[in-house]
Coordinates of C-alpha atoms in Angstrom, one line a residue:
Chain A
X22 CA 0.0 0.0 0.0
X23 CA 3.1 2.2 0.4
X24 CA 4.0 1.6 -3.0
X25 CA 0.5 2.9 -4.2
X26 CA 1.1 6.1 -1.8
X27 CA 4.6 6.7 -2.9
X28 CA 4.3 6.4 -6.3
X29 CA 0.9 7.2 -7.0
X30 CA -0.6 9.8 -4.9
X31 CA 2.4 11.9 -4.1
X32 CA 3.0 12.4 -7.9
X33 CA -0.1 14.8 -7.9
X34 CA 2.0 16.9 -5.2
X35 CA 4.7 17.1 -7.0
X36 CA 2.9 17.9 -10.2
X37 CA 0.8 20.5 -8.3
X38 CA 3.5 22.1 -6.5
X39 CA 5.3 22.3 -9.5
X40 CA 2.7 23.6 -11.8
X41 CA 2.8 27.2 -8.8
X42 CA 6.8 27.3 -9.9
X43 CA 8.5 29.2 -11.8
X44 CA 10.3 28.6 -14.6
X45 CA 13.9 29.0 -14.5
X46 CA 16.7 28.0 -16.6
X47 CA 18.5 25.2 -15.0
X48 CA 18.5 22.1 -13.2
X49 CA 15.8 21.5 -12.4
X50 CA 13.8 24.1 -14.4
X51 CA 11.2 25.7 -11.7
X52 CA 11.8 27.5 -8.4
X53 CA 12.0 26.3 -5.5
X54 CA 8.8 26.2 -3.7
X55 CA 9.8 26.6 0.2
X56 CA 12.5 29.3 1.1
X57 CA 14.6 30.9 3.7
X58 CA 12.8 34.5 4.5
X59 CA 15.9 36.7 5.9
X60 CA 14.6 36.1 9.1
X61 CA 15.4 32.0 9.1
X62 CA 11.9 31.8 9.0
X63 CA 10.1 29.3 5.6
X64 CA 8.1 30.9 3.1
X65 CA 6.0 29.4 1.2
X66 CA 6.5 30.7 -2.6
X67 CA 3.0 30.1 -5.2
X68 CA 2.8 31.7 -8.1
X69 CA -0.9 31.2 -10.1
X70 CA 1.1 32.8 -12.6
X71 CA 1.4 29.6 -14.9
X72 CA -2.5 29.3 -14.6
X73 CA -3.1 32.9 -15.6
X74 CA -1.0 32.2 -18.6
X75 CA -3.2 29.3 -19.7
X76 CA -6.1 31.5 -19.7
X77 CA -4.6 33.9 -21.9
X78 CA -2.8 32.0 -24.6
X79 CA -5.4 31.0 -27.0
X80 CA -3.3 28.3 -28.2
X81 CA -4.4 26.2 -24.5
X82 CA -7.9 27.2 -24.6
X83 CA -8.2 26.0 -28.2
X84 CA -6.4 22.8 -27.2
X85 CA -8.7 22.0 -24.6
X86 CA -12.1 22.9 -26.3
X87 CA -11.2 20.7 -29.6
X88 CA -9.7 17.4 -27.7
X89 CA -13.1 17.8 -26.2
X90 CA -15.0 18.4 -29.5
X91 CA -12.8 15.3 -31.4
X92 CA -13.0 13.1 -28.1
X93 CA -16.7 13.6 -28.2
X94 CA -17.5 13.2 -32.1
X95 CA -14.9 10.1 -31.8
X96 CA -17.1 8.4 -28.8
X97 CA -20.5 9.3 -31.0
X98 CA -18.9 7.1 -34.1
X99 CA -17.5 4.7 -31.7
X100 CA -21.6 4.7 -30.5
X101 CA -22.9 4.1 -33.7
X102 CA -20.2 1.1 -34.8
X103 CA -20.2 -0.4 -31.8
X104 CA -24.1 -0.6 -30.6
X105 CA -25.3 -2.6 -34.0
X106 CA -22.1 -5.3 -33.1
X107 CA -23.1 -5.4 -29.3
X108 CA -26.8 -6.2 -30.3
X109 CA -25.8 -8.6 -32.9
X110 CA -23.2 -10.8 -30.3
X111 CA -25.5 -10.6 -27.8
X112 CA -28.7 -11.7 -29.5
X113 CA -26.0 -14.9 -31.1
X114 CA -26.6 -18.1 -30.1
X115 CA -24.0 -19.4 -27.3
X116 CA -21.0 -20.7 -29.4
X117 CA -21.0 -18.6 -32.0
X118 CA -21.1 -15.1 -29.7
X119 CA -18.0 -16.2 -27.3
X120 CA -16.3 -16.9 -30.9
X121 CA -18.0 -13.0 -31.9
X122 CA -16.7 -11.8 -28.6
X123 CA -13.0 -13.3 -29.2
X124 CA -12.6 -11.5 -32.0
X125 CA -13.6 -8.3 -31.1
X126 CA -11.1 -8.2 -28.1
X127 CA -8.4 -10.0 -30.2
X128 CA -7.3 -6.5 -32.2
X129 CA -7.2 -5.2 -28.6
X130 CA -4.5 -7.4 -27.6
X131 CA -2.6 -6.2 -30.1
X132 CA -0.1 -3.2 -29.9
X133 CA -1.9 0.2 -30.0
X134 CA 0.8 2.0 -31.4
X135 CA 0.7 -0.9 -34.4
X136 CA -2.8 -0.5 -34.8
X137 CA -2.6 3.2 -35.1
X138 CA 0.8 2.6 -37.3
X139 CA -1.7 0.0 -39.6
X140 CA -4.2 3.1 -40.3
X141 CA -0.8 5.1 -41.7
X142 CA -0.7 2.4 -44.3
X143 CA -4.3 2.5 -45.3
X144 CA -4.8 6.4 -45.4
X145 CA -1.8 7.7 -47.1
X146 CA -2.1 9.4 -50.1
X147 CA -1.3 6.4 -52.0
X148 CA -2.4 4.2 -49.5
X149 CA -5.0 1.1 -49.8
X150 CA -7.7 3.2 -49.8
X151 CA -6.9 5.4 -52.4
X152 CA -5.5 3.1 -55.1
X153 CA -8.3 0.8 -54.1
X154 CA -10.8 3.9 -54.8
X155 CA -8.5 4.7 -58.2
X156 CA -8.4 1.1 -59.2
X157 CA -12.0 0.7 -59.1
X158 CA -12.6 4.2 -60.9
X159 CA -14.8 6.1 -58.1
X160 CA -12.0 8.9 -58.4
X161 CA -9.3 9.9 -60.1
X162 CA -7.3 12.0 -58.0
X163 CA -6.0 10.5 -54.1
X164 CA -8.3 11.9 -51.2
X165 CA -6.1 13.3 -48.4
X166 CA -7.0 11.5 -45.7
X167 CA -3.5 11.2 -43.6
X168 CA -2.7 14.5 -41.2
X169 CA -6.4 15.8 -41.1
X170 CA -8.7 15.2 -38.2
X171 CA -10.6 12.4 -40.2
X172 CA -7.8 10.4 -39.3
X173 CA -7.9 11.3 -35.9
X174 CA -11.3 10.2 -35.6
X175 CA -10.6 6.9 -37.2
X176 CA -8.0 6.0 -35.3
X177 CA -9.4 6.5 -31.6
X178 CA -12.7 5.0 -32.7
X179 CA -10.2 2.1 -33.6
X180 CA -8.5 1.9 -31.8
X181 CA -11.1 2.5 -28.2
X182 CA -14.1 0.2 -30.1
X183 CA -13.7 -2.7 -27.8
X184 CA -13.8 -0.6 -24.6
X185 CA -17.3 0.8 -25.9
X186 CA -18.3 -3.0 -27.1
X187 CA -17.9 -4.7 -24.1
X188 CA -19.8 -2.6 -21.6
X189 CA -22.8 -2.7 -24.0
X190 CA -23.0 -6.3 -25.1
X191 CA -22.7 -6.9 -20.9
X192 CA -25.6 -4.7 -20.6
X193 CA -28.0 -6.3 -23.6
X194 CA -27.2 -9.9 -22.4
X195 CA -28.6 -9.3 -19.2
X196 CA -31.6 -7.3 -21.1
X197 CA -34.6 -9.2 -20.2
X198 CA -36.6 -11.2 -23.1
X199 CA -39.8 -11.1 -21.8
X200 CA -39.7 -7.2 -21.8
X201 CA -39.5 -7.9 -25.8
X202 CA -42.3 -10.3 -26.1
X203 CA -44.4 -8.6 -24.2
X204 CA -44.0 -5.0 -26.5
X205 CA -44.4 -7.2 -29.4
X206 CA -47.1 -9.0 -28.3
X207 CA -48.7 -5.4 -27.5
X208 CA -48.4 -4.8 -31.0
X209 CA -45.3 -2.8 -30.9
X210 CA -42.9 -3.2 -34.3
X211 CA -39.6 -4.5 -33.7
X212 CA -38.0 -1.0 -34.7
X213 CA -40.9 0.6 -31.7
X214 CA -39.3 -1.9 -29.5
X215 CA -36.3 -1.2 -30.1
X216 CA -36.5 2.6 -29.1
X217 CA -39.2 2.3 -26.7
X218 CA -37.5 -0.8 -24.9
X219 CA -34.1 -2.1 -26.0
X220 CA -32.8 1.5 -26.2
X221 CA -33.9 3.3 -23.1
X222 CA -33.0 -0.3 -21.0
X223 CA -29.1 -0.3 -22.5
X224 CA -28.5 3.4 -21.3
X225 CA -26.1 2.3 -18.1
X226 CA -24.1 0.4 -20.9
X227 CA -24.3 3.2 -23.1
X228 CA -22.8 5.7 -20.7
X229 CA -20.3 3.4 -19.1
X230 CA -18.9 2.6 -22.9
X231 CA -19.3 6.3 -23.5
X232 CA -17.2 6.9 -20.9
X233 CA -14.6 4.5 -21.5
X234 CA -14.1 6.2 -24.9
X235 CA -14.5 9.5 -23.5
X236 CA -11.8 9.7 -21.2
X237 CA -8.8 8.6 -22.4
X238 CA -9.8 10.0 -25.6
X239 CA -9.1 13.3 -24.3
X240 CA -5.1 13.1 -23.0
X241 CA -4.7 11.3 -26.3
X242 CA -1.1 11.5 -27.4
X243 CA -0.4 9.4 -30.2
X244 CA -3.2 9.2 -32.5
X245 CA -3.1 13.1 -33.0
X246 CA 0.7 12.8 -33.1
X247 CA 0.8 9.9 -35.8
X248 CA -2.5 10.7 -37.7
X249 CA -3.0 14.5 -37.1
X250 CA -2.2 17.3 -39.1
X251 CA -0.1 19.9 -37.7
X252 CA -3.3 21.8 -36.9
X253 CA -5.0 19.4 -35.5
X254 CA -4.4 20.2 -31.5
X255 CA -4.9 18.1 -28.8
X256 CA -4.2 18.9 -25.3
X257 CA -2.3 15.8 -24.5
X258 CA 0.4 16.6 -27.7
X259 CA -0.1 20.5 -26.4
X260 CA 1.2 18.5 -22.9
X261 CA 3.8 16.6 -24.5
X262 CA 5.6 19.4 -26.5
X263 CA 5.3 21.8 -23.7
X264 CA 7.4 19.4 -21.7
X265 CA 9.6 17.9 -24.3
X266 CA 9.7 20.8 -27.1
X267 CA 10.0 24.2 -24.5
X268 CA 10.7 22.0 -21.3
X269 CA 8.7 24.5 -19.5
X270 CA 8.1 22.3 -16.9
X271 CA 5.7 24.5 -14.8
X272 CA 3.0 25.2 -18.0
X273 CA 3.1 21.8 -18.5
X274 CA 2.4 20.8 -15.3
X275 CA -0.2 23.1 -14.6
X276 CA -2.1 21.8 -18.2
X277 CA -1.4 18.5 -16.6
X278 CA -3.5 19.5 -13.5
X279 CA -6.4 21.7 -15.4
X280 CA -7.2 18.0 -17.7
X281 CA -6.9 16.5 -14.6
X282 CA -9.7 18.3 -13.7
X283 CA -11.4 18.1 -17.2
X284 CA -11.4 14.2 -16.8
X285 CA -12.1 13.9 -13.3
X286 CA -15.4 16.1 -13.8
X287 CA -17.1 12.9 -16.0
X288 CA -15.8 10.3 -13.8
X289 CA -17.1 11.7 -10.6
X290 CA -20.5 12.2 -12.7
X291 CA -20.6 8.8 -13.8
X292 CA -19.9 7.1 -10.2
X293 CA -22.6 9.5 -9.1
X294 CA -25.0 7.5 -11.7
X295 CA -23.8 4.5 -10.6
X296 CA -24.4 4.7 -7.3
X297 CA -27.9 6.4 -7.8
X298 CA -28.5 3.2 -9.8
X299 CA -27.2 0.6 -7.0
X300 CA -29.7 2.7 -4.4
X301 CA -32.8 2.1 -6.6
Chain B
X30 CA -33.4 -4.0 -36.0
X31 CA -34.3 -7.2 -38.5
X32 CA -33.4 -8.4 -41.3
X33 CA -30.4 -7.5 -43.6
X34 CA -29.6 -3.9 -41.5
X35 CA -27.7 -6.0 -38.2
X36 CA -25.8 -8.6 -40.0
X37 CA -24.6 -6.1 -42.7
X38 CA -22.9 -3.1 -39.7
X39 CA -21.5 -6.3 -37.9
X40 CA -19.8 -7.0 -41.3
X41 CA -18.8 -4.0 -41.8
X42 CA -17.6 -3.3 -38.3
X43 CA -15.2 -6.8 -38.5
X44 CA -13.9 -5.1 -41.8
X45 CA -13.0 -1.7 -39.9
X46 CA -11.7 -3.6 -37.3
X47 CA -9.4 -6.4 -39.2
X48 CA -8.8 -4.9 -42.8
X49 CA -5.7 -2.8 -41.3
X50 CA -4.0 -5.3 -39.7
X51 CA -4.7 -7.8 -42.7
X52 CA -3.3 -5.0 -44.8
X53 CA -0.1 -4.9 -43.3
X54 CA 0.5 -8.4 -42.8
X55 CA 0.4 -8.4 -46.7
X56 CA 2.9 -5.6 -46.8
X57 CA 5.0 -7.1 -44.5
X58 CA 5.5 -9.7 -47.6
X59 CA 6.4 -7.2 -50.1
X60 CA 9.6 -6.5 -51.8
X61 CA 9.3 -2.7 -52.6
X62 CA 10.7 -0.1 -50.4
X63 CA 7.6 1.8 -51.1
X64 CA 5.6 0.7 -48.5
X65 CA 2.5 0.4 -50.4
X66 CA 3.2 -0.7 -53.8
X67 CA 3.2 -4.1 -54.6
X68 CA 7.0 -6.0 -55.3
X69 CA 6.5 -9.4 -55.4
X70 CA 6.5 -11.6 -52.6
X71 CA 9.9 -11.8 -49.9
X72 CA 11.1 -12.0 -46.5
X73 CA 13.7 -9.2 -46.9
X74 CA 12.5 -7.1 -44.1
X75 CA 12.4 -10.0 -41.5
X76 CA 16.1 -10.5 -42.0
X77 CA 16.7 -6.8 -41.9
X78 CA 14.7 -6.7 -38.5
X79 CA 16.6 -9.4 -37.2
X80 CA 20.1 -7.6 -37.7
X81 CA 18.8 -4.4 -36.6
X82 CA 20.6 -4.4 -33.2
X83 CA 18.7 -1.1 -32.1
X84 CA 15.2 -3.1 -32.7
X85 CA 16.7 -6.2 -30.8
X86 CA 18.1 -4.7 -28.0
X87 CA 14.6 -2.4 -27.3
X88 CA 12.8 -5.6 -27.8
X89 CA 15.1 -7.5 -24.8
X90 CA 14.6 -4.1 -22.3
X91 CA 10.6 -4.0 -23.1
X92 CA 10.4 -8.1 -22.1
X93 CA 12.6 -7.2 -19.2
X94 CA 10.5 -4.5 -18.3
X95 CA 7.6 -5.9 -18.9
X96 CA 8.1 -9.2 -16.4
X97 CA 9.4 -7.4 -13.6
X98 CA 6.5 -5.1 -13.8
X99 CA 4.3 -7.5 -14.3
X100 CA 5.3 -9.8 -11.6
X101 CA 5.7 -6.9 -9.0
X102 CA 2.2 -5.6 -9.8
X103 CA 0.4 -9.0 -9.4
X104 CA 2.2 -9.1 -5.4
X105 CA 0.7 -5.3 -5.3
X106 CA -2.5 -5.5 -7.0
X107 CA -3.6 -8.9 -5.5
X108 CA -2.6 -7.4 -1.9
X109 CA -4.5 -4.5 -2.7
X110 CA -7.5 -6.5 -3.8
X111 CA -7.4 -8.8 -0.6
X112 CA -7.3 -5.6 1.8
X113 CA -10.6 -4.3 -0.1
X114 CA -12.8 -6.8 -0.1
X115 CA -11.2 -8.9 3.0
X116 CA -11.5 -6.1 5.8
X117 CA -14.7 -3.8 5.3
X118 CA -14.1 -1.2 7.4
X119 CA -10.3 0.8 8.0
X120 CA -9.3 4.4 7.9
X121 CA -8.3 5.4 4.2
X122 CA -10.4 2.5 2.6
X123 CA -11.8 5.4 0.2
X124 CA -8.2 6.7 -0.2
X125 CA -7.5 3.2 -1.3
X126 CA -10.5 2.1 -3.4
X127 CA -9.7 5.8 -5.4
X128 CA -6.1 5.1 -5.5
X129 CA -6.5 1.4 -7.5
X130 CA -9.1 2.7 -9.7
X131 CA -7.7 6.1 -10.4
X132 CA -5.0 4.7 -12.6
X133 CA -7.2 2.9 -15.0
X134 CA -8.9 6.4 -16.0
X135 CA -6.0 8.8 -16.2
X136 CA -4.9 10.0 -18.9
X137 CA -1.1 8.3 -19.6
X138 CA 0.4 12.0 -20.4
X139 CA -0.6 12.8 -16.8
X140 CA 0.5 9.7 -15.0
X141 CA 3.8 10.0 -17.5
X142 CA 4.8 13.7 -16.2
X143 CA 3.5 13.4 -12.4
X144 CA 6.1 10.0 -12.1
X145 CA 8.8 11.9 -13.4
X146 CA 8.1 15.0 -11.3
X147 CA 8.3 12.4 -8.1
X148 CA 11.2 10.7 -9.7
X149 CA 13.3 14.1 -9.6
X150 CA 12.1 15.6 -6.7
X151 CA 13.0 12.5 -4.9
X152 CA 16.4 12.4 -6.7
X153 CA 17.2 15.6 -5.1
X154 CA 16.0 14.8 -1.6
X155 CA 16.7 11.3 -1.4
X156 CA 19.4 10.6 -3.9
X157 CA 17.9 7.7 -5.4
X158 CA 16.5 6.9 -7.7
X159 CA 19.6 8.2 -9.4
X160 CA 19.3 8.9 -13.3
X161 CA 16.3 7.6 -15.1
X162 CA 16.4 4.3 -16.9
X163 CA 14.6 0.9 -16.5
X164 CA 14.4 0.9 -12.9
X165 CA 12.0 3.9 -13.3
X166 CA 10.1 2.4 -16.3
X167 CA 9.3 -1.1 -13.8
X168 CA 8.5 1.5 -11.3
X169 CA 6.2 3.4 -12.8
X170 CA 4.8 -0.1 -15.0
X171 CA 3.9 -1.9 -11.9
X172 CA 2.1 1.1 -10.3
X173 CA -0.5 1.3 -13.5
X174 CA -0.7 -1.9 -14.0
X175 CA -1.3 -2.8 -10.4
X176 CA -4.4 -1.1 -10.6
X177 CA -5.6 -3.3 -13.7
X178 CA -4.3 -6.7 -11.4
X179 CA -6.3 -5.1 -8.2
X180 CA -9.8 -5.2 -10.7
X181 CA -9.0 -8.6 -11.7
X182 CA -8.5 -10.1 -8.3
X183 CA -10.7 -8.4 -6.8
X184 CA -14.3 -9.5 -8.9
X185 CA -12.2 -12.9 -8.1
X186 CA -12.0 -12.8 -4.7
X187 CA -15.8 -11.5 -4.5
X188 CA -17.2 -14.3 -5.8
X189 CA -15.2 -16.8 -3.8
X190 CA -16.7 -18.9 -1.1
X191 CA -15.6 -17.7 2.0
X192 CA -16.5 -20.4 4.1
X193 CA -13.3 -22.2 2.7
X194 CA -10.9 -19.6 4.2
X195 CA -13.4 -20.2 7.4
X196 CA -13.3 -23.9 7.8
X197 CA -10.0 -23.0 7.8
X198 CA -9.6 -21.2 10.3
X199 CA -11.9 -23.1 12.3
X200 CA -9.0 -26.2 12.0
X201 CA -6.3 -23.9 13.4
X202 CA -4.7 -22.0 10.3
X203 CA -3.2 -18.5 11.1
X204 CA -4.4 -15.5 8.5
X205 CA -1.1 -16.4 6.8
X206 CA -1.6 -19.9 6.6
X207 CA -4.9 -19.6 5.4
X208 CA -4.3 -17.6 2.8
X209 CA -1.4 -18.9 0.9
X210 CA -3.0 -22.7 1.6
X211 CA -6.1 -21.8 0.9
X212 CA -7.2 -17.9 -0.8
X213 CA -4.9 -18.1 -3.0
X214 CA -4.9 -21.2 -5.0
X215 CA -8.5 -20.5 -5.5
X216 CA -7.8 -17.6 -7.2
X217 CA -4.5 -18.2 -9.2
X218 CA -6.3 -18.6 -12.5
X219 CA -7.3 -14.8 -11.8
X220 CA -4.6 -13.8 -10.7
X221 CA -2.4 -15.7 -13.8
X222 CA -4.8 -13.7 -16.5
X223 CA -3.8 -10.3 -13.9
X224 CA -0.1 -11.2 -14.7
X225 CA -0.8 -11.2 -18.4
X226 CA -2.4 -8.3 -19.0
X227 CA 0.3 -6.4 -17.0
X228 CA 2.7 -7.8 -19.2
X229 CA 0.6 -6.7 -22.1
X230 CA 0.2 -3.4 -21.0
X231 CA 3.7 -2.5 -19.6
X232 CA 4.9 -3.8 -23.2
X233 CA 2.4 -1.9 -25.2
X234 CA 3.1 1.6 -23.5
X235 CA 4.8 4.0 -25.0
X236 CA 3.7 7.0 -23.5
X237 CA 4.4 6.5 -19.9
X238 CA 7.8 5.0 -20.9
X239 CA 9.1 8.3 -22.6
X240 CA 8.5 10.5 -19.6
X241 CA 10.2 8.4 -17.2
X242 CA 12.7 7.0 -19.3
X243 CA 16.4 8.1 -19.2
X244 CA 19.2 7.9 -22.1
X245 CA 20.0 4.3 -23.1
X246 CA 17.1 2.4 -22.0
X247 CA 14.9 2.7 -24.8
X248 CA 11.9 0.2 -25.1
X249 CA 10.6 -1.1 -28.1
X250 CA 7.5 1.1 -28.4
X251 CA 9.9 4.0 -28.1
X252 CA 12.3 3.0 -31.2
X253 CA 8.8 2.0 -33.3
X254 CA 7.2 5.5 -32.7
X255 CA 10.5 7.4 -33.5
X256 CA 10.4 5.4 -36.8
X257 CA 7.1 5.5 -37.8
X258 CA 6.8 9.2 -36.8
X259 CA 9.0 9.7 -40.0
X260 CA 6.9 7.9 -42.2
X261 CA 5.4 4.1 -43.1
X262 CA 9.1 1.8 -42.9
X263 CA 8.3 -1.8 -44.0
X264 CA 10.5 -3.5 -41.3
X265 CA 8.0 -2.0 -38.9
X266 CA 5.7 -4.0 -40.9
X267 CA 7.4 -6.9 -40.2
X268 CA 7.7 -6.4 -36.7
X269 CA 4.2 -5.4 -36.4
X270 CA 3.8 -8.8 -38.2
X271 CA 5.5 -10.8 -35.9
X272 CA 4.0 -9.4 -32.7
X273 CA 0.4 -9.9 -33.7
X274 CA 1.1 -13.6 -35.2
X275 CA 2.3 -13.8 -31.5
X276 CA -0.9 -12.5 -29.8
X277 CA -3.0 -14.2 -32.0
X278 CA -2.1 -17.6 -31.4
X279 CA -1.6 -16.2 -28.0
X280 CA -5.4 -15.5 -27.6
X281 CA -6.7 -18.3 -29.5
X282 CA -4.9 -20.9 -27.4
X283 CA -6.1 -19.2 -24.2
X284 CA -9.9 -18.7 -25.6
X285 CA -9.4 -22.6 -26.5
X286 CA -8.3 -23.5 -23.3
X287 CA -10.8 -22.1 -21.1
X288 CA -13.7 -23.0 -23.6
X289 CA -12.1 -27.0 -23.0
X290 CA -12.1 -26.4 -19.3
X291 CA -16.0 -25.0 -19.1
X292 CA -17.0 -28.3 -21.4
X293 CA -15.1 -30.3 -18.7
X294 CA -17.1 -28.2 -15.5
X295 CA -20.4 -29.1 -17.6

């Protein structure tokens, strides 16, 4: 449990305390945050002035408002792919759905970073797609697909399908049949029962998956890196060059702790609708 | 929801979800340079990736990496787990059920800088750990993936009879005793399937690695990302070929396994 408290919890000290620093230019790169006052006695030195620079550089403001925009519009594709497949495997007879399930999961075992480095291949300018499109005559000229936010999209939809899969299928096994003989026996058609049953039963799995997508969606680093355009911006590559590119240590750590808050927002909402859930 | 609408986006879904990886199977084959054009059938680049020391020696620290981590956050996780669902009520028991879940839900940029913020700040107060390399990597591996063991063993460990670890203790074992005799070979298959996804995961990141990383311990993620970012390189391909012919039969073999033992419970 030590381990956990060392190396997980006092992290977010350090990366608070760090993100009130200055910069300077040394070893390490932020001020110290305790000092020796001229009277012997410690004082405590905070600067917000990190935070007040986030607010006014557009460039961090932008970043955060579109990985939220992409994370969302991924997770709404990621919806739409996914429900259809969850329905189908559950609704499978026995054998054939663990065989359904098995191979949604198996791409997930894979590498991420090959799977993201596998969509390079496919939408390059003279990718498969394109001379695939150009072979068969639908155009003549290659789309650009590779280093636009298309791509992004593809790739965390790809690459977080499973996580929005599993949560659903869990939820529309345990969906009772009855309920669906009984709406159809009412007269309902199967499309009626569908939205006035099926649909409003799987919410819980549809948030959870949601979620799943959701969240790490938004600190992505390496879809945007591999797939993105240089104008795509995402907070977690914002993150990533701050502290790698500038090694300006303090911004970075105080964009750290500001997503830290953007992510922890949705997670303390969803645990809220869990628990409402497990009172009922 | 009848009819030709669900069959037809399941196809389609399989096809977004395999036709990548197919695709580059193929072109792992192919004898052009240019990644995507078509040069007749060879194993060139699986020879080249074989003499590629730089791709070799990554590949050894990632497995490295990768057990240690693995096998330290299977002792943490389970130990974890066991305090959770074990004792009900003790001071911090929130602290503790936030602190194995957290991890699971962060964001890997944020986990990736906060470790290295510790990592130096400790550095300079304690001295150790000194430099970064792979002792930081298992370190920070086995404290995300701890939390992904903890989940494991802990659905596990719920749904075990407790009146084992009673009788037990009814016949005179001590909590010690009784939980290395009897806890925890009921739940070593769980706890087996925590180990491998650990391994999974601490081999498949790339993200937490570079932050906490120091010059010379490299894992394989690293080098494939600082190739790729310059563009598509068919010995990735081949690489990329190799590892997923690996999971694959990996996955299949387990999926077949515990299929034969459920036929045998029936």
């Amino acid at each position: 449990m030590l381990w956990l408290l060392v190396f997980f919890l006092a992290p977010f000290f350090v990366l608070g305390r760090i993100s009130l620093a200055e910069a300077i230019i040394a070893r390490p790169p932020y001020t110290p945050m305790f000092e020796r006052g001229p009277d012997g006695s410690l004082e405590i030195i905070a600067s917000l002035e990190n935070y007040r620079f986030l607010l006014t550089d557009a460039l961090y403001r932008n970043a955060y408002l579109s990985s939220i925009r992409i994370a969302a519009i991924s997770t709404v594709f990621a919806l739409l792919i996914g429900y259809p497949m969850a329905y189908f495997i559950a609704r499978a007879p026995e054998p054939r759905r663990s065989l359904l399930l098995l191979l949604v999961i198996l791409p997930f075992w894979t590498s991420f970073l090959l799977r993201v480095y596998a969509w390079m291949g496919f939408l390059r300018t003279n990718g498969v797609i394109n001379n695939m499109l150009i072979g068969m005559g639908v155009i003549d000229q290659p789309l650009v697909m590779m280093q636009t936010d298309f791509a992004v999209y593809i790739g965390i939809v790809y690459t977080y399908l499973p996580f929005m899969i599993l949560p659903l299928y869990a939820n529309l096994t345990k969906l009772d049949g009855a309920l669906l003989e009984a709406a159809s026996d009412l007269g309902a058609s199967p499309v009626v029962t569908f939205f006035t049953v099926t649909l409003p039963l799987s919410l819980p799995g549809i948030v959870a998956g949601s979620m799943l997508v959701f969240i790490p969606a938004i600190g992505e680093y390496v879809i945007p890196a591999l797939l993105g355009g240089p104008d795509t911006l995402m907070i977690g590559r914002v993150l990533w060059d701050e502290f790698f590119g500038s090694r300006d240590w303090p911004v970075a750590s105080a964009v750290a702790i500001v997503m830290l808050v953007l992510v922890v927002a949705p997670i303390m909402w969803l645990q809220s609708v869990q628990n409402r859930r497990g009172a009922d | 929801m009848r009819g030709w609408f669900l069959p037809v986006a399941v196809l389609l879904g399989f096809i977004f979800l395999y036709a990548p990886i197919i695709s580059l199977v193929v072109f792992s084959f192919n004898d052009s340079r240019l990644v995507t054009v078509w040069g007749g059938f060879s194993t060139r680049w699986y020879g080249e990736l074989l003499n590629d020391r730089q791709i070799m020696g990554a590949a050894w620290v990632s497995l490295k990496v990768a057990f240690f981590s693995a096998t330290l956050a299977t002792v943490i996780g389970t130990l974890g787990a066991f305090v959770l669902t074990r004792f009900s009520r003790f001071t911090g028991r929130l602290l503790l059920t936030g602190m194995i879940t957290a991890p699971l839900v962060m964001p890997e940029v944020i986990t990736g800088l906060s470790l290295l913020l510790l990592f130096i700040s400790m550095e300079l107060t304690l001295g150790w750990p000194a430099g970064r390399g792979m002792v930081t990597v298992i370190i920070a591996h086995t404290t995300f993936c701890a939390a992904f063991v903890a989940v494991i063993a802990q659905s596990r460990l719920r749904s075990m009879d407790e009146s084992l670890e009673e009788a037990a203790r009814d016949l005179g074992a001590g909590p010690v005793r009784v939980f290395f005799d009897v806890t925890l070979p009921v739940i070593a298959p769980a706890l087996v399937s925590g180990w491998l996804l650990a391994f999974t995961l601490s081999l498949d990141d790339l993200v937490i690695a570079s932050f906490v990383t120091g010059p010379g311990a490299s894992t394989l993620p690293m080098v494939i990302f600082s190739k790729v970012r310059l563009g598509v390189s068919p010995d990735v391909n081949a690489l990329a070929t190799i590892i997923i012919g690996f999971v694959f039969v990996a996955v299949l073999a387990a999926g077949w396994l515990m299929r034969k033992q459920m036929s045998k419970g029936l």
